[in-house]
Short mmCIF file of C-alpha atoms in Angstrom, two decimals:
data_model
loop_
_atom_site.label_atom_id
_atom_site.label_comp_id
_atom_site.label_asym_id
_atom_site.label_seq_id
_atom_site.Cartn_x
_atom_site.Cartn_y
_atom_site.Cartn_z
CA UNK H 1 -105.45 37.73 -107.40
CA UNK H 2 -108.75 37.85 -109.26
CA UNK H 3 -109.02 36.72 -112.63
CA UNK H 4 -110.49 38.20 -115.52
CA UNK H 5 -111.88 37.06 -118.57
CA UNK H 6 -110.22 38.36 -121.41
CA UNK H 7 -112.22 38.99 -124.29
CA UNK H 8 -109.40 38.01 -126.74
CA UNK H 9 -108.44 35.18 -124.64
CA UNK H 10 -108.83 32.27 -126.67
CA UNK H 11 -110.57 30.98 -123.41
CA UNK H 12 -113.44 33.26 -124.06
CA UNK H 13 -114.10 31.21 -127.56
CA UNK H 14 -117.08 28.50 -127.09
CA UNK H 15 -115.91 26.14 -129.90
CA UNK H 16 -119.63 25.01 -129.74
CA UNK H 17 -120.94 28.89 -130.81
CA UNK H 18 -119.03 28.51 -133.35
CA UNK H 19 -119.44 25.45 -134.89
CA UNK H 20 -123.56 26.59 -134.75
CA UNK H 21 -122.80 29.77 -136.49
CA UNK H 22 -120.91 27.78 -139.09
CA UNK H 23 -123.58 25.63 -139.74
CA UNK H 24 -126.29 27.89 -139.82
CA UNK H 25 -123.98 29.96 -142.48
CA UNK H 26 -122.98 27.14 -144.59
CA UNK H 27 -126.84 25.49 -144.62
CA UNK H 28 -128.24 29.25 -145.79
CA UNK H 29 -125.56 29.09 -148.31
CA UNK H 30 -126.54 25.51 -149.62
CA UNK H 31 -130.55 27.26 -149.40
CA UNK H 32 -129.93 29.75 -151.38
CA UNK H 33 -127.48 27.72 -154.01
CA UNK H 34 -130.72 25.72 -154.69
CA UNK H 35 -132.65 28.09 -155.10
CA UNK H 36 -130.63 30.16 -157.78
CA UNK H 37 -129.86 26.76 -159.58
CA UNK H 38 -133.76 25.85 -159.36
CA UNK H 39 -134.15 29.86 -160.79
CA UNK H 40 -131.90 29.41 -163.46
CA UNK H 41 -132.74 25.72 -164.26
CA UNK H 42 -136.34 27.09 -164.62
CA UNK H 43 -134.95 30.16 -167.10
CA UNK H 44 -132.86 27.86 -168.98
CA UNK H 45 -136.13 25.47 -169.70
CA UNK H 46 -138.01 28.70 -170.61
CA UNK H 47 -135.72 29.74 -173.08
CA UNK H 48 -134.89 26.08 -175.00
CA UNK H 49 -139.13 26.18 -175.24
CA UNK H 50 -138.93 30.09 -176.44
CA UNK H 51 -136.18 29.55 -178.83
CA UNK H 52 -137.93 26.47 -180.18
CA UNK H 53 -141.35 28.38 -180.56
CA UNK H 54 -139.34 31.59 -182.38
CA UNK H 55 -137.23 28.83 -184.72
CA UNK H 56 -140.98 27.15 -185.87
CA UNK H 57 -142.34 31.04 -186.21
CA UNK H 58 -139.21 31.94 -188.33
CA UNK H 59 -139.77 29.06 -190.56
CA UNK H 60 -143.07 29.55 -190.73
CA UNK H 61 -142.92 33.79 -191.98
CA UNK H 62 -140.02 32.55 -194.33
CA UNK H 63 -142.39 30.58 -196.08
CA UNK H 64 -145.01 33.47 -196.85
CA UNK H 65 -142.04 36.18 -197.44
CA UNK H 66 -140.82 33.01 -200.09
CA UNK H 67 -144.62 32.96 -201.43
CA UNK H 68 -145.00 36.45 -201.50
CA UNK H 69 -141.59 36.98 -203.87
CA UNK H 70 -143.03 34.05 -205.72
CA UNK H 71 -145.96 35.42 -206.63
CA UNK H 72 -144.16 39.16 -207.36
CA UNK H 73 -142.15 37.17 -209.92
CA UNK H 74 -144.75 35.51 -211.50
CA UNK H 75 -147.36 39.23 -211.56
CA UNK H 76 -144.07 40.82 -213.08
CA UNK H 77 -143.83 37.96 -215.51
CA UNK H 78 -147.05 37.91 -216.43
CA UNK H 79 -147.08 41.84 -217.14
CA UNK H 80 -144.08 41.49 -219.05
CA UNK H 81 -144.96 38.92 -221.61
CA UNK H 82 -148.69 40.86 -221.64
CA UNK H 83 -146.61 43.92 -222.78
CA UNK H 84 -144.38 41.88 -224.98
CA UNK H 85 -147.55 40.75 -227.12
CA UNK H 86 -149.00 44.07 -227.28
CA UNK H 87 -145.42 45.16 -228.71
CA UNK H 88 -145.60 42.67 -231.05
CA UNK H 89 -149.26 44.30 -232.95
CA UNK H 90 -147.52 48.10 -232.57
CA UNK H 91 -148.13 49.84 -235.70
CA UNK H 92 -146.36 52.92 -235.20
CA UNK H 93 -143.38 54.04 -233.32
CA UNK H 94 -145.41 56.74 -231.45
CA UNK H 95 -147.53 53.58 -230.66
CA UNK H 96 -144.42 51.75 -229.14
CA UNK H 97 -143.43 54.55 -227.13
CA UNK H 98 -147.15 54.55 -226.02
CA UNK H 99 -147.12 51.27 -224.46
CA UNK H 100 -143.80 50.94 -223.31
CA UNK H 101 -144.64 53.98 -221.57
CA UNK H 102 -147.58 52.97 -219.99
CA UNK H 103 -145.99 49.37 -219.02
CA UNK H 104 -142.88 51.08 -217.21
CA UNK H 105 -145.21 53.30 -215.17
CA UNK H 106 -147.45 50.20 -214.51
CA UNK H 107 -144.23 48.09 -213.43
CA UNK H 108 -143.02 51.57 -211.35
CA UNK H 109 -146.31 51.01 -209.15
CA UNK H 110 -146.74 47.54 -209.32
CA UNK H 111 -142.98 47.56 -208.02
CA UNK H 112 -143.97 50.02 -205.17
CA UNK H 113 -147.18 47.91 -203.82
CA UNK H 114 -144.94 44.85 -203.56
CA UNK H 115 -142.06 46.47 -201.79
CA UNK H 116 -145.02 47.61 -199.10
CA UNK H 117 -146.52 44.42 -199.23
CA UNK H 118 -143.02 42.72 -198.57
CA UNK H 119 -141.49 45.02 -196.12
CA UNK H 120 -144.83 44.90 -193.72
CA UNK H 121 -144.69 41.37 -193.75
CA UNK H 122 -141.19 41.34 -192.93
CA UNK H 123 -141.74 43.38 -190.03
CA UNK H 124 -144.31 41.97 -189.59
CA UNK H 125 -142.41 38.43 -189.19
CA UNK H 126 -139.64 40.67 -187.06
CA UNK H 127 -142.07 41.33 -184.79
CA UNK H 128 -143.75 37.76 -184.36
CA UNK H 129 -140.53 36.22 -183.87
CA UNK H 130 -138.62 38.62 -181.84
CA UNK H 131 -141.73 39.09 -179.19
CA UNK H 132 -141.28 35.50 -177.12
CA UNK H 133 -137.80 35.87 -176.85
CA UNK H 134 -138.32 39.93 -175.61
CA UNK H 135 -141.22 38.23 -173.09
CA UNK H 136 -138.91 35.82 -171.52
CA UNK H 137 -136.11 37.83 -171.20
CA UNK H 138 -138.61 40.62 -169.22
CA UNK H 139 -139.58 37.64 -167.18
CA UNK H 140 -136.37 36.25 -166.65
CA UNK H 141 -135.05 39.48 -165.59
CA UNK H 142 -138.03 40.24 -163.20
CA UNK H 143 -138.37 36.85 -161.35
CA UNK H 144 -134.50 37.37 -160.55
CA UNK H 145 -135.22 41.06 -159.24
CA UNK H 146 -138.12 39.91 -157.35
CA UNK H 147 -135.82 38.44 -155.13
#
């Protein structure tokens, strides 16, 4: 009788095949583990240094949006005890109404200009800060398609 090898014979199974397969496997696994830790060790560092540049830009734009309300206090302040003096030499009441007419559409405009001025700085400061954090997150995102 001749024999045959059957293919689902455990007989036809070189342990040693196998054992190389495994290994090659297990040491592309262990490759490619280090490299997507290295990857997102690399990402991580990125951020901590992107978050710590936006914190220092934050701080930074809060001061000038803080100087810039200062200094809208101190025009408005300024206008208003201006106007208060002038009240105080009215002569007539069709004077009064005069001035405190002209001061309320002074303080109308004035109120304008510094809503501008503090709403383009504060997008302005949007902007600034929100633009390191957009940049690594686009090149976090593309160094992990790249591969």
């Amino acid at each position: 009788m001749t024999k045959t090898n059957d293919v689902f014979s455990f007989s036809s199974i070189d342990p040693s095949k196998f054992t190389d397969s495994f290994r090659e496997f297990a040491e592309k696994g262990v490759s490619q583990s280090k490299d997507a830790f290295a990857k997102m060790k690399t990402a991580a560092d990125e951020a901590a240094k992107t978050v710590e540049a936006t914190v220092q830009t934050a701080q930074a734009g809060s001061i000038d949006l803080g100087l810039k309300a200062i200094d809208a206090l101190r025009t408005n302040a300024e206008n208003s005890l201006s106007h208060m003096e002038a009240l105080l030499g009215v002569k007539s009441v069709s004077e009064f109404f005069e001035l405190q007419t002209a001061f309320l559409r002074k303080q109308a405009e004035v109120a304008v200009e510094q809503t501008k001025a503090m709403q383009a700085a504060t997008r302005s400061l949007a902007e600034t800060v929100s633009k390191p954090a957009k940049d690594a997150a686009e090149k976090a995102i593309n160094g992990f398609k790249a591969n």
